[in-house]
XYZ file of C-alpha atoms in Angstrom:
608
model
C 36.009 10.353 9.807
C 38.539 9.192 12.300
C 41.486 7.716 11.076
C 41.151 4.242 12.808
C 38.231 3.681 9.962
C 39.010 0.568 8.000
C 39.090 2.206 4.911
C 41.604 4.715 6.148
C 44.762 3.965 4.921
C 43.538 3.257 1.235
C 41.598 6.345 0.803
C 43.925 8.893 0.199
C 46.062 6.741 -2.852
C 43.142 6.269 -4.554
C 43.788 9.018 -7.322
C 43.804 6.171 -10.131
C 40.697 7.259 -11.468
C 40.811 10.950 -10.851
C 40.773 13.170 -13.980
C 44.175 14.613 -13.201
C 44.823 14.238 -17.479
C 48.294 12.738 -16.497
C 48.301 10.344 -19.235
C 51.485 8.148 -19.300
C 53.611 11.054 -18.230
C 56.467 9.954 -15.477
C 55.440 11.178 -12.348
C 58.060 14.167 -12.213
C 56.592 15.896 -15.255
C 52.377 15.756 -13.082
C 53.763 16.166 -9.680
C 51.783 13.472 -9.113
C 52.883 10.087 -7.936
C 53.721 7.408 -10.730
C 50.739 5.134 -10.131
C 48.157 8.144 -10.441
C 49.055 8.035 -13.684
C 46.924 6.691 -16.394
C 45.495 7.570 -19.826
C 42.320 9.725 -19.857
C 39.162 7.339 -20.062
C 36.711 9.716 -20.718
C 32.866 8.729 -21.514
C 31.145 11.873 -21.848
C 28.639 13.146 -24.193
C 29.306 16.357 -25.622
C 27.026 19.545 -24.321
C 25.952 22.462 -26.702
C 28.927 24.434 -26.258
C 30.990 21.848 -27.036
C 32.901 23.437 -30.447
C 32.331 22.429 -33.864
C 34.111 19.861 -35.940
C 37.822 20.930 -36.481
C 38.361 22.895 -33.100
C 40.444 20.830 -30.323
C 37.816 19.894 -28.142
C 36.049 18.666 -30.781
C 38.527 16.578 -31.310
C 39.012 15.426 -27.815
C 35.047 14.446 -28.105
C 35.625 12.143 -31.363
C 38.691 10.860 -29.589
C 36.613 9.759 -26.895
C 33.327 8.229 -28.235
C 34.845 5.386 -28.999
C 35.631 4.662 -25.041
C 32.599 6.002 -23.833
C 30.700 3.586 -26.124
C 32.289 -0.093 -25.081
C 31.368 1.651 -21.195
C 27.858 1.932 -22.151
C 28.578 -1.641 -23.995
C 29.729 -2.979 -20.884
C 27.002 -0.904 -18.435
C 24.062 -3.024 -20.371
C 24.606 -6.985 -19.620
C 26.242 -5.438 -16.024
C 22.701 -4.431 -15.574
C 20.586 -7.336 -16.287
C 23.218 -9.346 -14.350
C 21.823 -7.416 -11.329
C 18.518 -8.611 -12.067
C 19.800 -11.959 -11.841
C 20.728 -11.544 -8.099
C 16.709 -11.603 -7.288
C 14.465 -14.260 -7.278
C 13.368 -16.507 -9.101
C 17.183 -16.510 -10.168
C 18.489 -15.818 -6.491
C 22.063 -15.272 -7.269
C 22.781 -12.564 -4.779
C 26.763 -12.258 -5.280
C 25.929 -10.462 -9.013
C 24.187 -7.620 -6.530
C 27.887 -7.157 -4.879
C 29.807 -7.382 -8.319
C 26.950 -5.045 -9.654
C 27.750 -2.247 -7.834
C 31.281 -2.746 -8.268
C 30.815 -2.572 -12.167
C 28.809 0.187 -12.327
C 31.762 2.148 -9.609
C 34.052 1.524 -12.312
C 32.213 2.129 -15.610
C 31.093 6.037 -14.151
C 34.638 6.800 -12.537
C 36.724 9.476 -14.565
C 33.340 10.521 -16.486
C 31.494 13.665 -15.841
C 27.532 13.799 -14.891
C 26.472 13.860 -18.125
C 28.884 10.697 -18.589
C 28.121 9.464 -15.451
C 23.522 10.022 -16.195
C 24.479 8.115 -19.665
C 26.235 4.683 -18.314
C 23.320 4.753 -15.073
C 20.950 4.827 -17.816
C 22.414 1.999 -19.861
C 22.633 0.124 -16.664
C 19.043 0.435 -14.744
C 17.266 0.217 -18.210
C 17.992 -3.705 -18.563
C 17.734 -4.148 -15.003
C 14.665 -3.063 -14.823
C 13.443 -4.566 -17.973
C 14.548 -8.419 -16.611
C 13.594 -7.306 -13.322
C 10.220 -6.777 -13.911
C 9.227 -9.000 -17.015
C 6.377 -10.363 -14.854
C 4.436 -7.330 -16.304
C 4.489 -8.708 -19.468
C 0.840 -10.261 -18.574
C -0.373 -6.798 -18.967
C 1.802 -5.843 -21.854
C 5.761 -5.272 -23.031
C 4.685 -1.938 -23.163
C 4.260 -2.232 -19.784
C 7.298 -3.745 -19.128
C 9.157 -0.691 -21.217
C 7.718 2.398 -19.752
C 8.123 1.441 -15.983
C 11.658 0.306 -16.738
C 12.341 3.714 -18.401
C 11.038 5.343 -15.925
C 12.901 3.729 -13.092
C 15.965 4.091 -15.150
C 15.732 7.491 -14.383
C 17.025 7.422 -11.429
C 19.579 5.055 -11.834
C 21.062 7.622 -14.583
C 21.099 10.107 -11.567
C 22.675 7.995 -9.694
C 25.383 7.033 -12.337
C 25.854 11.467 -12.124
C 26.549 11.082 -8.481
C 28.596 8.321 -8.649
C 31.122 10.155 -11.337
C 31.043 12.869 -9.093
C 31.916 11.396 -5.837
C 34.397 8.994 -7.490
C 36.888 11.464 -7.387
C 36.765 11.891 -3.648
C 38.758 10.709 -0.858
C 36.255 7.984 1.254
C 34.332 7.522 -2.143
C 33.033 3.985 -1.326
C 31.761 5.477 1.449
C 29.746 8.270 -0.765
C 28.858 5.352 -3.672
C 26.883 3.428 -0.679
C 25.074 6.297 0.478
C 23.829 7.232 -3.037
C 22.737 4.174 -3.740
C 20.430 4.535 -0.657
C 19.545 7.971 -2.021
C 18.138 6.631 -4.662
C 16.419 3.835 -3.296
C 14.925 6.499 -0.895
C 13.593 8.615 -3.848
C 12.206 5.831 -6.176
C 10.246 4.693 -2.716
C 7.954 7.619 -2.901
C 7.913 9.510 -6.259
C 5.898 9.759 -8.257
C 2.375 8.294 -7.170
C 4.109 6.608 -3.920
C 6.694 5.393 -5.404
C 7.931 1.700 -6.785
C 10.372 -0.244 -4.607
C 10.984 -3.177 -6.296
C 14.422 -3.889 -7.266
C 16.275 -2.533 -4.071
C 19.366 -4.092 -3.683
C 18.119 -5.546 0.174
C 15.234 -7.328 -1.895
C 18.194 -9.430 -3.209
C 20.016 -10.014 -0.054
C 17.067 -11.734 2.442
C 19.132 -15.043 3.160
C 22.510 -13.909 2.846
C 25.227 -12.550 5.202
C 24.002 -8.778 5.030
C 20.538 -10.085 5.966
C 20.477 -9.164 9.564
C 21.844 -5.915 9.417
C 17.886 -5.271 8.292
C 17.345 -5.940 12.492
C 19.060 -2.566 12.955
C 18.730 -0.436 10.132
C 16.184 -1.993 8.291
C 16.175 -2.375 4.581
C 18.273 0.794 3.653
C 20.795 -0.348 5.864
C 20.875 -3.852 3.981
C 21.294 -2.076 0.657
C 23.771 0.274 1.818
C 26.330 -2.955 2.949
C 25.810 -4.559 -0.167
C 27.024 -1.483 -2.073
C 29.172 -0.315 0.100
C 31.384 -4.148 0.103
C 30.699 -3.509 -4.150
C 32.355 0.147 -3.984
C 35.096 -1.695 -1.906
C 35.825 -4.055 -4.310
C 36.009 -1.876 -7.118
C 38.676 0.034 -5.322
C 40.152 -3.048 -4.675
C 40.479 -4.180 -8.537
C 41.487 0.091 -9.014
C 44.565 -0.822 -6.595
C 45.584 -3.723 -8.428
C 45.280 -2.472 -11.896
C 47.654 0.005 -10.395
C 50.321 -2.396 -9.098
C 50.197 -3.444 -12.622
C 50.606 -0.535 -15.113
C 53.106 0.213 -12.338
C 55.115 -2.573 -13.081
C 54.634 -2.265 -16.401
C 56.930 0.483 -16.446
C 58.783 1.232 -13.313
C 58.791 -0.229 -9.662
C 55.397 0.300 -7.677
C 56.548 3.267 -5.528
C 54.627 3.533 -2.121
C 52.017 6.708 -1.624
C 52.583 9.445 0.163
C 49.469 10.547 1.833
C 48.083 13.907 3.370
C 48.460 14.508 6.873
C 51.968 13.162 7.703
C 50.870 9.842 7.339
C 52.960 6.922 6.542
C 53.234 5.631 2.927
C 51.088 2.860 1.725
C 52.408 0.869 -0.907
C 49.405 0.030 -3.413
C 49.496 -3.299 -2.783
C 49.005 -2.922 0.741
C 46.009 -0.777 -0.113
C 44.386 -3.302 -2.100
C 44.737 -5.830 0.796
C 43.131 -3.504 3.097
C 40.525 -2.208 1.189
C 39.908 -5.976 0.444
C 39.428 -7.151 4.015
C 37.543 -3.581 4.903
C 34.955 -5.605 1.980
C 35.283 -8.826 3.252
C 34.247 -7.251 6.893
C 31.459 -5.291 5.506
C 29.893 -8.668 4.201
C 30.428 -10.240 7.197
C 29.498 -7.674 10.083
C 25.759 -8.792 9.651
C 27.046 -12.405 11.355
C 27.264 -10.260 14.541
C 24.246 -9.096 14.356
C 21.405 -10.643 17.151
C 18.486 -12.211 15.471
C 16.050 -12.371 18.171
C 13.319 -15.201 17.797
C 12.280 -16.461 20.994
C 8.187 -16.412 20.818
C 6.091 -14.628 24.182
C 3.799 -17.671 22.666
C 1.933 -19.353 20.113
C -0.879 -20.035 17.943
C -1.955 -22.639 16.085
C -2.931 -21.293 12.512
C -4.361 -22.754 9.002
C -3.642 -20.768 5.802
C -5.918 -21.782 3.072
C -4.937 -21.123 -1.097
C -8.208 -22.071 -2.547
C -6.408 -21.411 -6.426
C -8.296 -19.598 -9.476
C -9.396 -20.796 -12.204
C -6.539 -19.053 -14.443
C -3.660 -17.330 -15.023
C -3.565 -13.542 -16.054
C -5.307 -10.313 -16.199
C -8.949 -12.537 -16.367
C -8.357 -15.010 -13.168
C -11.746 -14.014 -11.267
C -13.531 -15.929 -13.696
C -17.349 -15.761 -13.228
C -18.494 -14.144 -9.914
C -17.949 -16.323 -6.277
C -15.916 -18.782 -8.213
C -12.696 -17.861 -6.162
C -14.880 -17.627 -2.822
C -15.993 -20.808 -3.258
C -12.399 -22.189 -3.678
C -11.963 -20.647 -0.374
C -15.227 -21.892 1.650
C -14.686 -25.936 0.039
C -11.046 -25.565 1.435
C -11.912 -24.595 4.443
C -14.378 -26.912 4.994
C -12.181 -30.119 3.785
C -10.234 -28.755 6.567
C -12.979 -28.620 9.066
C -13.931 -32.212 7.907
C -10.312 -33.344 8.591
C -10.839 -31.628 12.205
C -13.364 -33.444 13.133
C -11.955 -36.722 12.030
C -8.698 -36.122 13.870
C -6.654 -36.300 10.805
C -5.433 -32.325 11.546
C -5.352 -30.871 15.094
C -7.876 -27.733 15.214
C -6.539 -24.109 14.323
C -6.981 -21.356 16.592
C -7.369 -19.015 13.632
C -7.804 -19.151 9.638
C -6.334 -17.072 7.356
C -7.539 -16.263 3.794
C -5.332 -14.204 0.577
C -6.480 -11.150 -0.575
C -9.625 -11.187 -2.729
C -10.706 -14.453 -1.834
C -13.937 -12.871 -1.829
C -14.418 -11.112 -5.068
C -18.167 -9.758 -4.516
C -18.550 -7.413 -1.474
C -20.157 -9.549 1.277
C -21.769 -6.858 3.365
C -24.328 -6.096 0.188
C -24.309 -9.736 -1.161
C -26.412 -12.132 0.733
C -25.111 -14.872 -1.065
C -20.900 -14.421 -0.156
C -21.754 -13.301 3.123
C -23.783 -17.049 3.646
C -20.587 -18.570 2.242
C -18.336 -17.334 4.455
C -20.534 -17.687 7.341
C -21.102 -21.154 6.196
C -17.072 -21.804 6.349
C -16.208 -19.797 9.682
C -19.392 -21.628 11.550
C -17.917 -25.032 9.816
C -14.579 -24.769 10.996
C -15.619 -22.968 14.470
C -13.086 -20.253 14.903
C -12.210 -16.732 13.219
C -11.334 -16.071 9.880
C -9.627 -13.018 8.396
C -11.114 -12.614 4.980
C -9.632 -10.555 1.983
C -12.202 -9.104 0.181
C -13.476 -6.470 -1.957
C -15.877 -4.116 -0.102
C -17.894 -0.872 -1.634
C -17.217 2.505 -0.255
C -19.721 3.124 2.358
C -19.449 6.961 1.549
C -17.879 7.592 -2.036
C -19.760 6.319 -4.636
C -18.155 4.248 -7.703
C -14.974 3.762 -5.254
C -14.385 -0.045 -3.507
C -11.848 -1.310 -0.615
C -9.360 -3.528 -0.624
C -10.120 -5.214 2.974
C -8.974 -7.676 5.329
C -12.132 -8.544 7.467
C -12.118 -10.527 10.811
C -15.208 -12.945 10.179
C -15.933 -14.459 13.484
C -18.270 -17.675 13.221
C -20.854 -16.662 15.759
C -20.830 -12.795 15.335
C -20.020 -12.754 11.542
C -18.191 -9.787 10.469
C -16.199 -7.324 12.842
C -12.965 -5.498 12.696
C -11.017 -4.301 9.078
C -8.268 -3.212 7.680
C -7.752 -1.047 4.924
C -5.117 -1.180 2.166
C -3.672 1.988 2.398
C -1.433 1.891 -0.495
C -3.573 1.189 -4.111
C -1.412 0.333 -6.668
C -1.674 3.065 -9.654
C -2.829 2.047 -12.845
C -3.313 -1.666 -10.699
C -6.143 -0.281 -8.449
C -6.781 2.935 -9.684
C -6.062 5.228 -12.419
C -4.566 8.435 -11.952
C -5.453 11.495 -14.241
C -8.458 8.902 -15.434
C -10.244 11.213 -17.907
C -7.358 12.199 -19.648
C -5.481 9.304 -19.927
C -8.505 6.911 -20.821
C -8.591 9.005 -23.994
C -5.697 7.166 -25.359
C -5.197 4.004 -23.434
C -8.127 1.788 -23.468
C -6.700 -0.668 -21.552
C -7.540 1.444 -18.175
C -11.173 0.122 -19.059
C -9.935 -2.748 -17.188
C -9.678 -1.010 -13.874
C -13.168 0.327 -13.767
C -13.594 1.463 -10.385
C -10.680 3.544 -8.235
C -9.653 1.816 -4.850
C -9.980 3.962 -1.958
C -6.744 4.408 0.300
C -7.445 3.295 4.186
C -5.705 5.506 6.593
C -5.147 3.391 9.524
C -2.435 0.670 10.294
C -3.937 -3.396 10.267
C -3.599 -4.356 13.904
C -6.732 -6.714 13.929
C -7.571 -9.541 16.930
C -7.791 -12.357 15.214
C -9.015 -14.664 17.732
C -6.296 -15.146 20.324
C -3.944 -13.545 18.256
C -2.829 -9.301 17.452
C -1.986 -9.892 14.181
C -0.784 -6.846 11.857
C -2.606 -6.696 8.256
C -0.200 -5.888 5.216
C -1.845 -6.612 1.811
C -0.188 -7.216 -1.281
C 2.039 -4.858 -2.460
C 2.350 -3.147 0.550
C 5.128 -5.446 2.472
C 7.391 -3.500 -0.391
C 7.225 -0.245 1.772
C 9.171 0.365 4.932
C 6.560 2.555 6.382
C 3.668 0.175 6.228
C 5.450 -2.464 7.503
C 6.977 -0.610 10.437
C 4.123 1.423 11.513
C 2.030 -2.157 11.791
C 4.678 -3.587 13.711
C 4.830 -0.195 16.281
C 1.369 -0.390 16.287
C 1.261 -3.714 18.853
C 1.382 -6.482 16.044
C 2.583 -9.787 17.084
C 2.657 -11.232 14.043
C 2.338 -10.270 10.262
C 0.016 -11.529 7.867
C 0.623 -10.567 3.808
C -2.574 -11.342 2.339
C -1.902 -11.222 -1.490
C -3.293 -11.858 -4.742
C -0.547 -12.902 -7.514
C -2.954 -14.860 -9.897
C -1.999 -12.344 -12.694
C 1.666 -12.406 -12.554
C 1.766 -16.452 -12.345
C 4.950 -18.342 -13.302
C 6.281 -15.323 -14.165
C 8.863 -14.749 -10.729
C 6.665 -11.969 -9.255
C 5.214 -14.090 -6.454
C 8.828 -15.884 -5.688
C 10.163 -11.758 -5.335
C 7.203 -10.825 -3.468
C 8.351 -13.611 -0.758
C 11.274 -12.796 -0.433
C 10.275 -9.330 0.820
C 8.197 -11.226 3.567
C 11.974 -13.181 4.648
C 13.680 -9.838 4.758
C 10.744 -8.122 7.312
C 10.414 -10.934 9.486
C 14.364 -10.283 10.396
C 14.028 -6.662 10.121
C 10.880 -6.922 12.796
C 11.578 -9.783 14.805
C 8.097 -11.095 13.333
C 7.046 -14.878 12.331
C 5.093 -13.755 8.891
C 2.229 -15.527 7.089
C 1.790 -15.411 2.968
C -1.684 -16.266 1.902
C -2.146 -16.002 -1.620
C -4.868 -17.096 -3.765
C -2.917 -18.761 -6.053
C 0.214 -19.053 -4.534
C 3.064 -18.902 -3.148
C 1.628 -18.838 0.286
C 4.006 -19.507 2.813
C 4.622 -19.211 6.708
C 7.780 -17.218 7.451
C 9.578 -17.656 11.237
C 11.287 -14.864 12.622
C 14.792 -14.890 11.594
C 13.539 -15.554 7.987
C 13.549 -19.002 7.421
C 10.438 -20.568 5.562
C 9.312 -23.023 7.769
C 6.426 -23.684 5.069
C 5.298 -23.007 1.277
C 3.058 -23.794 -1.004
C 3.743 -24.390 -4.819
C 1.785 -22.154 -7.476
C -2.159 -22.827 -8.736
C -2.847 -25.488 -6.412
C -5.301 -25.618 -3.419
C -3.543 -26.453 -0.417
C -3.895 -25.644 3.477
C -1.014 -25.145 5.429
C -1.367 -25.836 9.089
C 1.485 -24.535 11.806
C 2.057 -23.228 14.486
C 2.921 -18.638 14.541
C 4.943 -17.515 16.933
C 3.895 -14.245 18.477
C 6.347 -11.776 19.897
C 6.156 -8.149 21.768
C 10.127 -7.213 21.683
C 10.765 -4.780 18.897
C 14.036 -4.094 16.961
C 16.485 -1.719 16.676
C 15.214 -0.989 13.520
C 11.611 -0.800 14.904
C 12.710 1.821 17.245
C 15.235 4.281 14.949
C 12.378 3.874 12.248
C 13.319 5.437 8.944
C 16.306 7.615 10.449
C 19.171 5.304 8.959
C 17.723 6.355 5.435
C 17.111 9.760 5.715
C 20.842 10.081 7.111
C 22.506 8.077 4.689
C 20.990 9.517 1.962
C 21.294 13.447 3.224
C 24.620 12.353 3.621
C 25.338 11.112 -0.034
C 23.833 13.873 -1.872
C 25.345 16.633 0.681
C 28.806 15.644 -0.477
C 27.535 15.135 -3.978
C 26.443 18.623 -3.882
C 29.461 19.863 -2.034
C 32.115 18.344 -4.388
C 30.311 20.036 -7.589
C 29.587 23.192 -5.798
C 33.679 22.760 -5.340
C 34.542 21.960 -9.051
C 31.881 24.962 -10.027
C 34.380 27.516 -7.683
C 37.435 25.838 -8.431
C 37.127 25.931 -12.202
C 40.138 23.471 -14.243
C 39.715 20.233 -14.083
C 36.650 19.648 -11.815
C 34.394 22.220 -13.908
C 35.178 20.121 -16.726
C 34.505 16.733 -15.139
C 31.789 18.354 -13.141
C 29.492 19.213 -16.622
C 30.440 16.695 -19.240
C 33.083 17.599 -20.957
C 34.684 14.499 -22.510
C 38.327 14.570 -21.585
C 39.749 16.010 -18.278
C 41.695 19.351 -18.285
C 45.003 17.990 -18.357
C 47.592 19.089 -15.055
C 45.169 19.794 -12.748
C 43.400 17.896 -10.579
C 39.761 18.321 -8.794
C 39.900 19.280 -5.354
C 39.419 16.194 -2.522
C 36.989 16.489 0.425
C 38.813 16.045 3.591
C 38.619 12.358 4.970
């Protein structure tokens, strides 16, 4: 990295946290320089060959424990603070002060250290994070956290490791991506809720997601929370400094000039503050080709929860009587006429190609209100038998049915069941997904009337990919049809939205909500929600949807930013253990979970 990078002249003092053993020896006895030193704060578990009671490292281990269990004390409310920075709670500072807790809980431990205090910290993030589930059960709730914990404990690994590098902020943001990256596709597709961008979609990092899309977001936020850990690292090293002897400056590789360690702080401070500003420079481009004149209809269900179809066409209905109150208000000039109509997903429950009576309702609505409707509906597959379709169908009043979309991304154990035969054996609940959705393969550019709308539904606007590949596929505008009846009053529709504010920035693209239930909502460009709805209520929202051709940055480089951010994180990941592996001393040590630090050496730095 060139020197000129802001980070620069703090990187190579940062040896506060390294696991040179120094203790509170002066600096003449380490050959290090006085404000490296600092007692060991080790938070390992022990491995096999760890020794038995009596021998010295077994000593070291019980010496330790006590240490390594107020980190993992301090790793658990640090977690569920994080959930706190999404919606419904919205508090998106905890995502910055997040990061920078868990940077300082993992630095001086080994991986095994390190795995332990990631775990401690994703498990209650996911568990507040995703509480909504509790509609289908706590067990629900439990095993998805666990498993999403996962890899947040590898990521609390990588973090010890790269903590003891030179540029290690710079590493900590780039895992963070990395694992972002991973939990986005494995297993079964992946599960992206809870990235740290999801958290960000009105603050100042927020149009960063114009250039690199949502990794990019993430990787500012933890990059200004890495930053400010070394910032408090600096100043906890003015004062043990002080504490003893005068503050001496730090001699750094190269030839370089001293920096004194408060100087460091101050920079590494302002190289934060920049990082959560830089998105300010950021163009937001909004300026419509043109626009259309649109009516987004919540017809409501009849409940709450896993059992909100109620009896069959009851949703429909709420649709069609919507939709024709708004015809009615047409004609009587209260409302001026839409140019198109827009209906959630499942607002037709039965498939309306082989029931007579939905296809005559919608019919009955589209010929009522005289222009096209895009209908969510479930559809039987034409070919596979027992499987159905999650669709988005243009219903045009004269014509009827015509052009679809496909979801292309079921939601496991939501929309199908993997491994059904086995695991139906022990979990009868899968009873209550009795037929397997069938992926569509194609992206949902539909003409929906005068308008080139791109389909998303549901869960979908939760995958870069999707959302992207719509976009590059000639959409104008996005539409998120979605069905949140089940999750309620519980915060999943109010995260779900937020998504929708973060894409319309990252795509340049005015987005629409509908939702059966609620929240539906219509979304301009650079994120701002011009409209909303509030939750189980019917309600019509009427605007006009800009439409635009001009695609981002982050249209064009696609998912490049993430793949390179992340190949970069876990390259020097791997590089500094494949270095403490050769070198032996200290960085084996701190490199497989032992619990203390070899003391007088020091682990190797990767060249800034």
């Amino acid at each position: 990295m060139p020197a000129g990078h802001p980070t620069a002249p703090v990187a190579d003092d940062d040896r506060a946290g390294r696991a040179s053993g120094a203790g509170d020896r002066p600096a003449a006895e380490t050959g290090a320089p006085a404000d490296t030193a600092r007692p060991a704060a080790p938070s390992d578990v022990a491995t096999a060959d760890s020794g038995t009671p009596g021998t010295p490292r077994w000593g070291r281990i019980r010496a330790a424990l006590p240490g390594a269990m107020a980190r993992a004390a301090v790793a658990v409310p640090a977690g569920a603070a994080l959930a706190l920075a999404f919606p419904p709670y919205g508090w998106w500072p905890l995502s910055v002060l997040a990061v920078a807790a868990l940077s300082l809980l993992v630095r001086g431990s080994g991986a095994r250290g390190g795995a332990l205090l990631g775990f401690c910290f994703g498990l209650p993030f996911f568990v507040v994070l995703l509480k909504w589930l509790h509609v289908i059960g706590w067990d629900a709730v439990l095993g998805l956290a666990f498993l999403q914990a996962l890899f947040l404990a590898a990521l609390g690994a990588g973090l010890a490791g790269v903590s003891r590098l030179s540029w290690w902020p710079m590493w900590t943001a780039c895992l963070w991506v990395a694992q972002e990256w991973a939990r986005d596709r494995i297993p079964l597709g992946g599960f992206p809720w809870g990235r740290l961008a999801f958290a960000n979609t009105s603050t100042p990092f927020t149009p960063l997601a114009a250039l690199g899309g949502a990794p990019l977001v993430t990787f500012a936020v933890a990059l200004t929370g890495a930053l400010l850990a070394l910032v408090l690292l600096r100043l906890g090293t003015v004062l043990r400094a002080r504490g003893r002897m005068p503050a001496p400056a730090i001699a750094p590789r190269g030839g370089r000039r001293p920096v004194p360690p408060l100087a460091g702080a101050a920079l590494a401070l302002l190289a934060a503050g920049g990082t959560l500003m830089v998105g300010r420079t950021v163009p937001v481009p909004t300026e419509p080709a043109e626009t259309v004149r649109i009516a987004v209809v919540q017809g409501n269900v009849q409940q709450p929860g896993m059992d909100f179809l109620g009896r069959p066409m009851l949703i429909l209905n709420n649709h069609v009587e919507a939709t024709l109150d708004l015809a009615r208000d047409v004609r009587e000039g209260r409302v001026d006429a839409p140019d198109l109509v827009i209906w959630p997903e499942n607002a037709s429950d039965l498939d309306p190609h082989r029931h007579p009576q939905a296809r005559a309702a919608i019919d009955r609505a589209a010929r009522a209100i005289g222009v096209p409707i895009l209908v969510g509906a479930l559809v039987d597959h034409p070919t596979e038998e027992g499987y159905v379709e999650n669709q988005g169908i243009v219903w045009d009043p004269v014509t009827g049915p015509g052009d679809s979309y496909t979801k292309q991304h079921p939601v496991p154990f939501g929309e199908y069941v993997p491994f059904r035969a086995q695991l139906s054996k022990v979990i009868t609940r899968l009873e209550r997904v009795p037929r397997d959705f069938w992926p569509g393969e194609e992206s949902g550019v539909l003409d929906v009337g005068p308008a080139r709308l791109g389909d998303v539904i549901c869960f979908e606007v939760a995958y870069d990919g999707i959302v992207r590949d719509t976009v590059n596929a000639g959409a104008r505008a996005l539409v998120i049809q979605t069905n949140n009846a089940t999750y309620g009053h519980t915060g999943q529709p109010e995260q779900q939205l937020a998504m929708s504010e973060l894409r319309a920035v990252e795509h340049g693209r005015a987005i629409v909500t509908a939702a059966t239930s609620g929240i539906s909502a219509i979304v301009a460009p650079d994120g701002t929600i011009v409209q909303r709805t509030e939750e189980f209520t019917r309600e019509v929202l009427v605007g006009e949807l800009p439409l635009r051709d001009e695609r981002t940055v982050a249209d064009r480089v696609g998912a490049a930013p993430e793949w390179g951010l992340a190949l970069l994180g876990l390259a020097v990941w791997g590089g500094a253990r494949l270095r403490d592996r050769r070198a032996g001393g200290a960085g084996t040590a701190a490199g497989t979970g032992d619990l203390a630090p070899t003391h007088g050496e020091r682990p190797r730095d990767v060249a800034a």
